[in-house]
Amino acid sequence: MKIRTLYRHVREGLRNIGRNGWMSFASVSSVAITLFILGVFVLLAMNVNHTAQVVESQVEVRVFLKKETTPEQIEKLKNQIEDLPQVKSVTLITKEEGIAKWKEDFGEKSYLFEGLEGEENPLSDELVVKPQNPRETALVAERVNSFPHIESINYGKETVEKLFSITTVVRNVGLGFIVALAFTAMFLISNTIKMTIVARRREIQIMKLVGATNAFIRWPFFIEGLLLGVLGAIVPVALLVVGYQYLIRFVKVDLNLYFLELLPLDPLAWQMAGLLMGIGAFIGVWGSIVSVRRFLKI
Amino acid sequence: MIEMIDVWKSYPNGTDALKEINIKIDKSEFVYVVGPSGAGKSTFIKLMYREERPSKGQIFLNGYNVEKMKEKQIPKLRRSIGVVFQDYKLLPRLNVYENIAFAMEVVEAPRKLIRTRVMEMLDLVKLKHKLRALPSELSGGEQQRVSIARALVNNPQTIIADEPTGNLDPETSWEIMKIFEEINLRGTTVVMATHNREIVNTLRKRVVAIEAGRIARDQVRGDYGYED
């Protein structure tokens, strides 16, 4: 194809958007609305996933050691546990540190713990084990349990199991929603674009009878579809980026929900913008190319 | 050169539009196709640029085997022909200038050449003052002239015209005929289906009469031969 022909196709594609007026408007609107809904769900799902990750990462296995364990034995045990492939980190909290922490937590009433230092300390030394993958917590606990000098192990078995079953459901539901929405969006948008092309089937036939190749006819439609898709994506991207910024501020400042941590605008917003633009462009092109093909047989 | 060998065309409802058509039209010939309405003239014309396909038989045109050619080659066949369609077939959302230019854009002609050629054609069919008008703003005769200009703009080897004077007043009809005769003299083959007895009887050329789907008559320098 010659450069001037490519230029001609781009010009025709642009003009077709104008010539189609309302049909173009309808296509852009349907792209914008469906992608907006999709974008809201993507943001929601990403944040739910993020929150689930934060909660999951707080899971830990607490290993209480027998009173008579010597510091050397503790050190050896700590190294052994660290060597397990499923273990991310092991922190030692000695009974002295344990008491100090309690005192700190109780503040004014810390006198309650007076005299419990040294020989009288009722606490045990403790190893806090963070699993590499929170989902392997039970396995880590089981492995650790086979080592010596251990009095007891606690990782909130039932709570952890419940937590994981909830986060799994939330993630799957979110993903399912997004996939379903993406398909609905594709169907809706390509249908609208199809309508604008069916209205032009006679034109396509005339072009063929005058000697245009299929590629020559397809190119302006390709450009047109691409532009309709991208134009349709710009609106929801702008709305979502601005809206999300406000939401972050609202949650932080007005609601003051310190435990709810939203993902920061950067890079989430750009990822989402890229995703929506990509889907918009793909659907626009796909919808128009597929629809044109039906009328090229003559 | 156009050649049809034992060409038949039947429609799914069982009617035979064309039966046993054998014809050879040499390069630079001028042929009128005449006959009563519904006798198969339009079908005969449409077979040549492959808008219709025969049920049987072979068609050769400008060196292409119309029935056996690859789909990719079809645009080349159509570009070697200038077709004046009975229903004009103008692109409704392009103006007069753009409609004529389209046939040249298809062959990737340079823009400057397109401009000069289209203006020449507009001059020829006397539509220079309407170059920005849309087809819907034109009369039937004007649309027909745009269709003629588009058919001629690429200097095709062959002109195929289905009732090109059907909507024109006698004066314009004669001007169009002058153009056809002129390009014919320069070597272009012209095949023209028509109901215009005055033209056929005055500007004497080969006449092929189609009646009830068959070639009923094929005369060198023939006459119209029907009472209207």
Short mmCIF file of C-alpha atoms in Angstrom, two decimals:
data_model
loop_
_atom_site.label_atom_id
_atom_site.label_comp_id
_atom_site.label_asym_id
_atom_site.label_seq_id
_atom_site.Cartn_x
_atom_site.Cartn_y
_atom_site.Cartn_z
CA MET A 1 0.00 0.00 0.00
CA LYS A 2 1.24 3.44 -0.88
CA ILE A 3 1.64 6.09 1.81
CA ARG A 4 -0.91 8.34 0.15
CA THR A 5 -3.40 5.49 0.24
CA LEU A 6 -2.82 5.01 3.97
CA TYR A 7 -3.32 8.73 4.39
CA ARG A 8 -6.52 8.46 2.37
CA HIS A 9 -7.77 5.61 4.59
CA VAL A 10 -7.10 7.59 7.78
CA ARG A 11 -8.87 10.61 6.30
CA GLU A 12 -11.83 8.48 5.23
CA GLY A 13 -12.00 6.77 8.63
CA LEU A 14 -12.13 10.14 10.36
CA ARG A 15 -14.71 11.49 7.95
CA ASN A 16 -16.87 8.41 8.36
CA ILE A 17 -17.19 9.15 12.06
CA GLY A 18 -18.54 12.59 11.16
CA ARG A 19 -20.73 11.30 8.34
CA ASN A 20 -22.29 8.75 10.65
CA GLY A 21 -23.06 11.37 13.28
CA TRP A 22 -25.52 9.77 15.62
CA MET A 23 -24.39 6.24 14.93
CA SER A 24 -20.85 7.19 15.96
CA PHE A 25 -22.23 8.89 19.05
CA ALA A 26 -24.18 5.73 19.92
CA SER A 27 -21.06 3.57 19.50
CA VAL A 28 -18.88 5.86 21.60
CA SER A 29 -21.56 6.04 24.30
CA SER A 30 -21.99 2.31 24.52
CA VAL A 31 -18.23 1.85 24.70
CA ALA A 32 -18.00 4.55 27.39
CA ILE A 33 -20.81 3.20 29.57
CA THR A 34 -19.79 -0.44 29.49
CA LEU A 35 -16.12 0.35 30.03
CA PHE A 36 -17.02 2.65 32.92
CA ILE A 37 -18.87 -0.18 34.66
CA LEU A 38 -16.03 -2.55 33.90
CA GLY A 39 -13.52 -0.01 35.25
CA VAL A 40 -15.45 0.39 38.52
CA PHE A 41 -15.38 -3.36 38.99
CA VAL A 42 -11.69 -3.63 38.16
CA LEU A 43 -10.86 -0.96 40.76
CA LEU A 44 -13.10 -2.63 43.30
CA ALA A 45 -11.66 -6.09 42.66
CA MET A 46 -8.06 -4.87 42.77
CA ASN A 47 -8.68 -3.21 46.12
CA VAL A 48 -10.49 -6.20 47.56
CA ASN A 49 -7.62 -8.37 46.44
CA HIS A 50 -5.15 -5.94 47.98
CA THR A 51 -7.01 -5.91 51.29
CA ALA A 52 -7.14 -9.70 51.27
CA GLN A 53 -3.40 -9.81 50.71
CA VAL A 54 -2.77 -7.40 53.58
CA VAL A 55 -4.93 -9.44 55.92
CA GLU A 56 -3.40 -12.71 54.80
CA SER A 57 0.13 -11.47 55.25
CA GLN A 58 -0.59 -10.90 58.91
CA VAL A 59 -0.98 -14.60 59.49
CA GLU A 60 1.86 -16.04 61.60
CA VAL A 61 2.75 -19.16 63.52
CA ARG A 62 3.67 -18.63 67.15
CA VAL A 63 5.99 -21.24 68.57
CA PHE A 64 6.28 -21.37 72.39
CA LEU A 65 9.42 -23.02 73.68
CA LYS A 66 9.96 -25.19 76.74
CA LYS A 67 11.24 -23.32 79.84
CA GLU A 68 14.48 -25.22 80.11
CA THR A 69 15.61 -24.49 76.52
CA THR A 70 19.05 -22.88 76.43
CA PRO A 71 19.89 -19.85 74.26
CA GLU A 72 22.15 -22.07 72.12
CA GLN A 73 19.34 -24.55 71.53
CA ILE A 74 17.02 -21.67 70.67
CA GLU A 75 19.51 -20.31 68.19
CA LYS A 76 19.89 -23.74 66.58
CA LEU A 77 16.12 -24.25 66.40
CA LYS A 78 15.65 -20.78 64.88
CA ASN A 79 18.16 -21.62 62.16
CA GLN A 80 16.50 -24.97 61.50
CA ILE A 81 13.12 -23.33 61.04
CA GLU A 82 14.56 -20.60 58.84
CA ASP A 83 15.96 -23.30 56.58
CA LEU A 84 12.50 -24.66 55.82
CA PRO A 85 11.59 -23.69 52.24
CA GLN A 86 8.08 -22.59 53.19
CA VAL A 87 9.34 -20.12 55.82
CA LYS A 88 9.86 -16.47 55.11
CA SER A 89 11.20 -15.20 58.44
CA VAL A 90 11.61 -16.19 62.06
CA THR A 91 11.73 -13.67 64.87
CA LEU A 92 12.72 -14.49 68.43
CA ILE A 93 10.81 -12.85 71.23
CA THR A 94 12.51 -13.73 74.52
CA LYS A 95 10.45 -13.88 77.68
CA GLU A 96 12.11 -10.64 78.84
CA GLU A 97 11.00 -8.89 75.68
CA GLY A 98 7.57 -10.42 76.20
CA ILE A 99 7.21 -8.87 79.64
CA ALA A 100 8.54 -5.54 78.43
CA LYS A 101 5.97 -5.55 75.64
CA TRP A 102 3.15 -6.30 78.10
CA LYS A 103 4.28 -3.51 80.36
CA GLU A 104 4.31 -1.15 77.45
CA ASP A 105 0.86 -2.21 76.36
CA PHE A 106 -0.59 -1.73 79.82
CA GLY A 107 0.99 1.69 80.28
CA GLU A 108 -0.10 3.13 83.66
CA LYS A 109 -0.99 -0.25 85.04
CA SER A 110 2.41 -1.69 84.18
CA TYR A 111 3.04 -2.08 87.93
CA LEU A 112 0.95 -5.24 87.67
CA PHE A 113 3.96 -6.91 86.08
CA GLU A 114 6.45 -5.72 88.73
CA GLY A 115 8.40 -8.62 90.16
CA LEU A 116 7.71 -10.90 87.27
CA GLU A 117 11.11 -10.35 85.78
CA GLY A 118 13.99 -12.79 85.92
CA GLU A 119 13.35 -16.15 87.62
CA GLU A 120 9.70 -15.32 88.29
CA ASN A 121 8.88 -14.67 84.62
CA PRO A 122 5.88 -16.89 83.72
CA LEU A 123 6.26 -16.43 79.99
CA SER A 124 8.13 -18.72 77.61
CA ASP A 125 10.53 -17.72 74.89
CA GLU A 126 8.68 -17.50 71.64
CA LEU A 127 9.53 -17.80 67.93
CA VAL A 128 7.26 -15.96 65.50
CA VAL A 129 7.32 -17.71 62.11
CA LYS A 130 6.05 -15.96 58.97
CA PRO A 131 5.25 -18.37 56.16
CA GLN A 132 6.45 -17.69 52.64
CA ASN A 133 2.89 -18.20 51.38
CA PRO A 134 0.13 -17.47 53.91
CA ARG A 135 -1.86 -20.39 52.49
CA GLU A 136 0.83 -22.80 53.68
CA THR A 137 0.48 -21.76 57.32
CA ALA A 138 -0.89 -25.13 58.41
CA LEU A 139 1.94 -26.95 56.65
CA VAL A 140 4.53 -24.69 58.28
CA ALA A 141 3.00 -25.31 61.68
CA GLU A 142 3.10 -29.06 61.10
CA ARG A 143 6.72 -29.00 59.95
CA VAL A 144 7.82 -26.84 62.87
CA ASN A 145 6.03 -29.12 65.28
CA SER A 146 8.45 -31.95 64.47
CA PHE A 147 11.37 -30.01 65.95
CA PRO A 148 12.49 -30.43 69.62
CA HIS A 149 12.12 -28.03 72.56
CA ILE A 150 8.65 -26.98 71.57
CA GLU A 151 6.00 -26.59 74.23
CA SER A 152 3.09 -25.58 71.98
CA ILE A 153 2.22 -24.02 68.63
CA ASN A 154 -0.54 -21.57 67.86
CA TYR A 155 -1.59 -20.07 64.55
CA GLY A 156 -5.31 -19.53 65.04
CA LYS A 157 -6.15 -22.59 62.99
CA GLU A 158 -9.87 -21.98 62.55
CA THR A 159 -9.62 -18.25 62.05
CA VAL A 160 -6.99 -18.70 59.38
CA GLU A 161 -9.01 -21.33 57.56
CA LYS A 162 -12.09 -19.15 57.62
CA LEU A 163 -10.11 -16.13 56.44
CA PHE A 164 -8.74 -18.00 53.47
CA SER A 165 -12.10 -19.42 52.46
CA ILE A 166 -13.53 -15.89 52.52
CA THR A 167 -10.70 -14.30 50.53
CA THR A 168 -10.88 -17.12 47.97
CA VAL A 169 -14.59 -16.57 47.44
CA VAL A 170 -14.17 -12.80 47.21
CA ARG A 171 -11.39 -13.14 44.65
CA ASN A 172 -13.24 -15.64 42.47
CA VAL A 173 -16.46 -13.67 42.54
CA GLY A 174 -14.54 -10.52 41.58
CA LEU A 175 -12.76 -12.25 38.73
CA GLY A 176 -16.00 -13.85 37.51
CA PHE A 177 -17.71 -10.48 37.49
CA ILE A 178 -14.94 -8.88 35.51
CA VAL A 179 -14.82 -11.64 32.92
CA ALA A 180 -18.62 -11.57 32.52
CA LEU A 181 -18.61 -7.80 32.24
CA ALA A 182 -15.81 -7.81 29.70
CA PHE A 183 -17.77 -10.21 27.51
CA THR A 184 -20.95 -8.19 27.86
CA ALA A 185 -19.02 -5.08 26.92
CA MET A 186 -17.58 -6.75 23.85
CA PHE A 187 -20.97 -8.02 22.74
CA LEU A 188 -22.71 -4.69 23.29
CA ILE A 189 -20.10 -2.58 21.61
CA SER A 190 -19.49 -4.81 18.63
CA ASN A 191 -23.25 -4.98 18.14
CA THR A 192 -23.58 -1.22 18.03
CA ILE A 193 -20.70 -0.96 15.59
CA LYS A 194 -22.25 -3.74 13.52
CA MET A 195 -25.43 -1.69 13.20
CA THR A 196 -23.53 1.26 11.83
CA ILE A 197 -21.95 -1.00 9.24
CA VAL A 198 -25.06 -2.89 8.22
CA ALA A 199 -26.51 0.50 7.37
CA ARG A 200 -23.63 0.88 4.93
CA ARG A 201 -23.77 -2.53 3.25
CA ARG A 202 -24.93 -1.02 -0.04
CA GLU A 203 -21.96 1.31 -0.03
CA ILE A 204 -19.61 -1.59 0.53
CA GLN A 205 -21.16 -3.42 -2.43
CA ILE A 206 -20.82 -0.38 -4.66
CA MET A 207 -17.17 0.00 -3.71
CA LYS A 208 -16.54 -3.60 -4.67
CA LEU A 209 -18.31 -3.23 -8.01
CA VAL A 210 -16.17 -0.22 -8.81
CA GLY A 211 -13.07 -2.35 -8.28
CA ALA A 212 -12.02 -1.75 -4.68
CA THR A 213 -10.10 -4.59 -3.00
CA ASN A 214 -11.31 -5.94 0.31
CA ALA A 215 -8.34 -4.38 2.08
CA PHE A 216 -9.10 -1.00 0.53
CA ILE A 217 -12.65 -1.15 1.90
CA ARG A 218 -11.62 -2.53 5.27
CA TRP A 219 -8.94 0.03 6.15
CA PRO A 220 -11.17 3.05 6.82
CA PHE A 221 -13.45 0.82 8.87
CA PHE A 222 -10.45 -0.35 10.85
CA ILE A 223 -9.41 3.25 11.56
CA GLU A 224 -12.98 4.20 12.37
CA GLY A 225 -13.44 1.28 14.78
CA LEU A 226 -10.13 1.96 16.48
CA LEU A 227 -11.03 5.60 17.00
CA LEU A 228 -14.54 4.88 18.24
CA GLY A 229 -13.11 2.41 20.76
CA VAL A 230 -10.39 4.72 21.99
CA LEU A 231 -12.68 7.75 22.14
CA GLY A 232 -15.19 5.67 24.09
CA ALA A 233 -12.48 4.60 26.54
CA ILE A 234 -11.18 8.12 27.22
CA VAL A 235 -14.38 9.21 28.97
CA PRO A 236 -14.52 6.42 31.58
CA VAL A 237 -10.76 6.56 32.14
CA ALA A 238 -10.94 10.28 32.95
CA LEU A 239 -13.97 9.81 35.21
CA LEU A 240 -12.43 6.87 37.04
CA VAL A 241 -9.02 8.48 37.59
CA VAL A 242 -10.55 11.67 39.00
CA GLY A 243 -13.19 9.77 40.96
CA TYR A 244 -10.65 7.37 42.45
CA GLN A 245 -8.48 10.27 43.60
CA TYR A 246 -11.45 11.71 45.47
CA LEU A 247 -12.28 8.33 46.93
CA ILE A 248 -8.76 7.88 48.32
CA ARG A 249 -8.91 11.31 49.96
CA PHE A 250 -12.42 10.66 51.27
CA VAL A 251 -11.48 7.34 52.89
CA LYS A 252 -8.30 8.75 54.42
CA VAL A 253 -9.42 12.19 55.57
CA ASP A 254 -13.19 12.18 56.03
CA LEU A 255 -13.87 8.60 57.07
CA ASN A 256 -10.48 8.24 58.75
CA LEU A 257 -10.58 4.49 58.22
CA TYR A 258 -6.93 3.75 58.99
CA PHE A 259 -7.46 -0.01 58.67
CA LEU A 260 -8.85 0.32 55.12
CA GLU A 261 -5.89 0.99 52.91
CA LEU A 262 -6.75 1.69 49.24
CA LEU A 263 -4.19 1.02 46.55
CA PRO A 264 -2.42 4.23 45.55
CA LEU A 265 -3.47 6.01 42.35
CA ASP A 266 -0.08 5.37 40.80
CA PRO A 267 0.31 2.81 39.22
CA LEU A 268 -3.24 1.40 39.59
CA ALA A 269 -4.90 4.20 37.62
CA TRP A 270 -2.46 3.86 34.73
CA GLN A 271 -2.84 0.11 34.62
CA MET A 272 -6.59 0.50 34.51
CA ALA A 273 -6.39 3.25 31.90
CA GLY A 274 -4.23 1.03 29.73
CA LEU A 275 -6.57 -1.89 30.19
CA LEU A 276 -9.71 0.07 29.26
CA MET A 277 -8.02 1.76 26.28
CA GLY A 278 -6.79 -1.60 25.09
CA ILE A 279 -10.19 -3.23 25.43
CA GLY A 280 -11.86 -0.25 23.74
CA ALA A 281 -9.47 -0.28 20.81
CA PHE A 282 -9.63 -4.05 20.43
CA ILE A 283 -13.41 -4.19 20.53
CA GLY A 284 -13.75 -1.26 18.14
CA VAL A 285 -11.47 -2.83 15.57
CA TRP A 286 -12.81 -6.33 16.03
CA GLY A 287 -16.45 -5.23 15.85
CA SER A 288 -15.98 -3.32 12.63
CA ILE A 289 -13.71 -5.78 10.84
CA VAL A 290 -15.96 -8.74 11.62
CA SER A 291 -19.04 -6.86 10.47
CA VAL A 292 -17.50 -5.59 7.25
CA ARG A 293 -16.36 -9.06 6.27
CA ARG A 294 -19.93 -10.26 5.89
CA PHE A 295 -20.57 -7.77 3.12
CA LEU A 296 -17.36 -8.17 1.18
CA LYS A 297 -18.55 -11.29 -0.64
CA ILE A 298 -19.57 -9.96 -4.01
CA MET B 1 -12.35 -8.64 -26.02
CA ILE B 2 -15.46 -10.21 -24.56
CA GLU B 3 -16.50 -13.79 -25.18
CA MET B 4 -19.32 -15.90 -23.76
CA ILE B 5 -19.46 -19.60 -24.44
CA ASP B 6 -22.72 -21.48 -23.86
CA VAL B 7 -23.74 -19.29 -20.95
CA TRP B 8 -26.92 -20.06 -19.05
CA LYS B 9 -28.37 -18.22 -16.11
CA SER B 10 -31.25 -19.60 -14.09
CA TYR B 11 -32.59 -18.26 -10.86
CA PRO B 12 -33.42 -20.41 -7.83
CA ASN B 13 -37.14 -20.16 -8.62
CA GLY B 14 -36.50 -22.09 -11.83
CA THR B 15 -36.81 -19.33 -14.41
CA ASP B 16 -34.11 -19.14 -17.04
CA ALA B 17 -32.95 -15.56 -17.47
CA LEU B 18 -30.42 -16.45 -20.16
CA LYS B 19 -30.19 -19.52 -22.36
CA GLU B 20 -27.36 -20.73 -24.53
CA ILE B 21 -25.61 -17.40 -24.97
CA ASN B 22 -22.68 -17.52 -27.40
CA ILE B 23 -21.17 -14.22 -28.36
CA LYS B 24 -17.84 -12.68 -29.22
CA ILE B 25 -17.20 -8.94 -29.07
CA ASP B 26 -13.84 -7.82 -30.40
CA LYS B 27 -11.67 -5.07 -29.03
CA SER B 28 -12.80 -1.58 -30.14
CA GLU B 29 -16.25 -2.79 -31.14
CA PHE B 30 -19.37 -0.82 -30.31
CA VAL B 31 -22.36 -3.01 -29.50
CA TYR B 32 -25.95 -2.14 -28.64
CA VAL B 33 -27.84 -4.71 -26.63
CA VAL B 34 -31.56 -4.34 -27.29
CA GLY B 35 -34.69 -6.26 -26.47
CA PRO B 36 -37.95 -6.04 -24.54
CA SER B 37 -37.91 -5.34 -20.81
CA GLY B 38 -37.25 -8.45 -18.78
CA ALA B 39 -35.70 -10.30 -21.71
CA GLY B 40 -32.35 -10.64 -19.94
CA LYS B 41 -30.37 -7.58 -21.06
CA SER B 42 -29.40 -6.51 -17.56
CA THR B 43 -28.44 -10.03 -16.53
CA PHE B 44 -26.30 -10.29 -19.66
CA ILE B 45 -24.53 -7.05 -18.72
CA LYS B 46 -24.11 -8.00 -15.05
CA LEU B 47 -22.39 -11.27 -15.92
CA MET B 48 -19.52 -9.33 -17.49
CA TYR B 49 -18.34 -7.56 -14.33
CA ARG B 50 -19.34 -10.48 -12.13
CA GLU B 51 -22.23 -8.93 -10.24
CA GLU B 52 -24.15 -12.00 -11.39
CA ARG B 53 -22.69 -15.45 -11.92
CA PRO B 54 -23.78 -17.81 -14.72
CA SER B 55 -25.28 -21.17 -13.85
CA LYS B 56 -23.30 -22.68 -16.68
CA GLY B 57 -20.80 -21.64 -19.32
CA GLN B 58 -17.65 -19.60 -19.63
CA ILE B 59 -17.01 -15.88 -19.86
CA PHE B 60 -13.78 -14.22 -20.96
CA LEU B 61 -13.21 -10.51 -20.63
CA ASN B 62 -10.08 -8.39 -21.14
CA GLY B 63 -7.98 -11.51 -20.78
CA TYR B 64 -9.63 -12.72 -17.58
CA ASN B 65 -11.50 -15.98 -17.26
CA VAL B 66 -14.35 -14.41 -15.33
CA GLU B 67 -15.69 -17.64 -13.86
CA LYS B 68 -12.42 -19.35 -13.00
CA MET B 69 -10.47 -16.36 -11.71
CA LYS B 70 -9.23 -16.14 -8.13
CA GLU B 71 -11.18 -13.89 -5.81
CA LYS B 72 -8.14 -11.65 -5.40
CA GLN B 73 -8.15 -10.92 -9.14
CA ILE B 74 -11.75 -9.70 -9.29
CA PRO B 75 -10.91 -6.06 -8.45
CA LYS B 76 -8.45 -6.07 -11.38
CA LEU B 77 -11.16 -7.30 -13.74
CA ARG B 78 -13.54 -4.62 -12.53
CA ARG B 79 -10.92 -1.89 -12.87
CA SER B 80 -10.39 -2.82 -16.50
CA ILE B 81 -14.07 -2.06 -17.10
CA GLY B 82 -15.98 1.16 -16.65
CA VAL B 83 -19.54 0.32 -15.69
CA VAL B 84 -22.45 2.72 -16.02
CA PHE B 85 -25.03 1.14 -13.76
CA GLN B 86 -28.72 1.33 -14.50
CA ASP B 87 -29.38 2.42 -10.91
CA TYR B 88 -26.22 4.63 -10.95
CA LYS B 89 -24.75 3.08 -7.77
CA LEU B 90 -23.33 6.32 -6.42
CA LEU B 91 -21.96 6.33 -2.88
CA PRO B 92 -24.70 8.24 -1.04
CA ARG B 93 -22.50 10.07 1.42
CA LEU B 94 -19.84 11.20 -0.99
CA ASN B 95 -20.33 14.28 -3.11
CA VAL B 96 -20.08 14.33 -6.90
CA TYR B 97 -16.35 15.01 -6.92
CA GLU B 98 -15.59 12.31 -4.33
CA ASN B 99 -17.73 9.74 -6.12
CA ILE B 100 -15.75 10.13 -9.32
CA ALA B 101 -12.44 10.37 -7.45
CA PHE B 102 -13.22 7.12 -5.64
CA ALA B 103 -12.64 5.05 -8.78
CA MET B 104 -9.17 6.57 -9.03
CA GLU B 105 -8.35 6.25 -5.31
CA VAL B 106 -9.05 2.54 -5.69
CA VAL B 107 -6.18 2.27 -8.20
CA GLU B 108 -4.00 4.41 -5.93
CA ALA B 109 -3.62 7.25 -8.39
CA PRO B 110 -1.73 10.32 -7.18
CA ARG B 111 -3.91 13.07 -5.79
CA LYS B 112 -2.93 15.67 -8.34
CA LEU B 113 -3.76 13.39 -11.22
CA ILE B 114 -7.07 12.57 -9.55
CA ARG B 115 -7.91 16.26 -9.35
CA THR B 116 -7.17 17.02 -13.00
CA ARG B 117 -8.88 13.89 -14.32
CA VAL B 118 -12.02 14.36 -12.20
CA MET B 119 -12.30 17.99 -13.30
CA GLU B 120 -11.93 16.91 -16.93
CA MET B 121 -14.71 14.38 -16.48
CA LEU B 122 -16.95 16.90 -14.74
CA ASP B 123 -16.41 19.20 -17.66
CA LEU B 124 -17.26 16.43 -20.08
CA VAL B 125 -20.58 15.57 -18.39
CA LYS B 126 -21.29 19.25 -17.65
CA LEU B 127 -21.51 18.97 -13.89
CA LYS B 128 -18.68 21.25 -12.82
CA HIS B 129 -21.09 23.53 -11.01
CA LYS B 130 -22.39 20.61 -8.90
CA LEU B 131 -19.13 19.07 -7.75
CA ARG B 132 -19.97 19.45 -4.06
CA ALA B 133 -23.55 18.22 -4.34
CA LEU B 134 -24.56 14.91 -2.79
CA PRO B 135 -26.27 12.33 -5.04
CA SER B 136 -29.52 12.90 -3.16
CA GLU B 137 -29.44 16.54 -4.28
CA LEU B 138 -29.20 15.61 -7.96
CA SER B 139 -31.83 14.75 -10.55
CA GLY B 140 -31.87 11.27 -12.10
CA GLY B 141 -30.17 12.55 -15.22
CA GLU B 142 -27.44 14.26 -13.22
CA GLN B 143 -26.79 11.13 -11.20
CA GLN B 144 -26.55 9.17 -14.42
CA ARG B 145 -23.93 11.60 -15.71
CA VAL B 146 -21.90 11.21 -12.52
CA SER B 147 -22.05 7.45 -13.01
CA ILE B 148 -20.82 7.91 -16.58
CA ALA B 149 -17.98 10.18 -15.46
CA ARG B 150 -16.91 7.61 -12.87
CA ALA B 151 -16.97 4.85 -15.49
CA LEU B 152 -14.74 6.86 -17.82
CA VAL B 153 -12.31 8.43 -15.37
CA ASN B 154 -9.75 5.59 -15.39
CA ASN B 155 -9.69 5.26 -19.19
CA PRO B 156 -10.85 1.62 -19.02
CA GLN B 157 -10.37 -0.85 -21.87
CA THR B 158 -14.08 -1.56 -21.89
CA ILE B 159 -17.19 0.46 -21.14
CA ILE B 160 -20.29 -1.46 -20.13
CA ALA B 161 -23.38 0.67 -19.83
CA ASP B 162 -26.87 -0.39 -18.79
CA GLU B 163 -29.38 2.15 -20.12
CA PRO B 164 -26.96 5.09 -19.88
CA THR B 165 -29.42 7.48 -21.50
CA GLY B 166 -32.50 6.17 -19.71
CA ASN B 167 -32.95 9.29 -17.61
CA LEU B 168 -31.47 11.91 -19.90
CA ASP B 169 -33.20 14.41 -22.15
CA PRO B 170 -32.54 13.95 -25.89
CA GLU B 171 -29.93 16.69 -26.00
CA THR B 172 -27.85 15.32 -23.13
CA SER B 173 -28.32 11.79 -24.47
CA TRP B 174 -26.67 12.81 -27.70
CA GLU B 175 -23.82 14.46 -25.84
CA ILE B 176 -23.21 11.27 -23.92
CA MET B 177 -23.35 9.26 -27.14
CA LYS B 178 -20.77 11.59 -28.64
CA ILE B 179 -18.49 10.85 -25.69
CA PHE B 180 -19.00 7.10 -26.12
CA GLU B 181 -18.33 7.28 -29.82
CA GLU B 182 -15.23 9.37 -29.21
CA ILE B 183 -13.71 6.94 -26.72
CA ASN B 184 -14.72 4.06 -28.97
CA LEU B 185 -12.78 5.63 -31.82
CA ARG B 186 -9.77 5.76 -29.50
CA GLY B 187 -10.00 1.99 -29.05
CA THR B 188 -12.31 1.42 -26.10
CA THR B 189 -14.82 -1.40 -26.41
CA VAL B 190 -18.36 -0.19 -25.69
CA VAL B 191 -21.27 -2.46 -24.79
CA MET B 192 -24.48 -0.60 -24.17
CA ALA B 193 -27.91 -1.90 -23.29
CA THR B 194 -30.56 0.54 -24.44
CA HIS B 195 -34.20 1.18 -25.21
CA ASN B 196 -33.47 4.29 -27.25
CA ARG B 197 -34.51 3.46 -30.81
CA GLU B 198 -33.55 6.86 -32.14
CA ILE B 199 -29.97 6.49 -31.05
CA VAL B 200 -29.68 2.91 -32.30
CA ASN B 201 -31.20 3.77 -35.64
CA THR B 202 -29.16 6.93 -36.12
CA LEU B 203 -25.73 6.02 -34.80
CA ARG B 204 -25.51 2.69 -36.58
CA LYS B 205 -23.47 -0.01 -34.81
CA ARG B 206 -23.61 -3.73 -34.20
CA VAL B 207 -26.93 -4.70 -32.60
CA VAL B 208 -27.47 -7.76 -30.42
CA ALA B 209 -31.13 -8.42 -29.60
CA ILE B 210 -31.99 -10.54 -26.59
CA GLU B 211 -35.49 -12.00 -26.43
CA ALA B 212 -36.72 -14.40 -23.78
CA GLY B 213 -33.16 -15.05 -22.65
CA ARG B 214 -31.75 -15.94 -26.06
CA ILE B 215 -29.78 -14.00 -28.63
CA ALA B 216 -32.48 -13.49 -31.26
CA ARG B 217 -30.51 -11.31 -33.63
CA ASP B 218 -26.91 -10.19 -34.10
CA GLN B 219 -26.45 -7.62 -36.88
CA VAL B 220 -23.50 -5.57 -37.99
CA ARG B 221 -24.76 -1.97 -38.37
CA GLY B 222 -28.21 -3.14 -37.32
CA ASP B 223 -31.34 -1.27 -36.35
CA TYR B 224 -33.47 -1.15 -33.22
CA GLY B 225 -36.13 -3.34 -34.75
CA TYR B 226 -38.89 -2.99 -32.15
CA GLU B 227 -41.98 -0.88 -32.02
CA ASP B 228 -41.83 0.83 -28.62
#
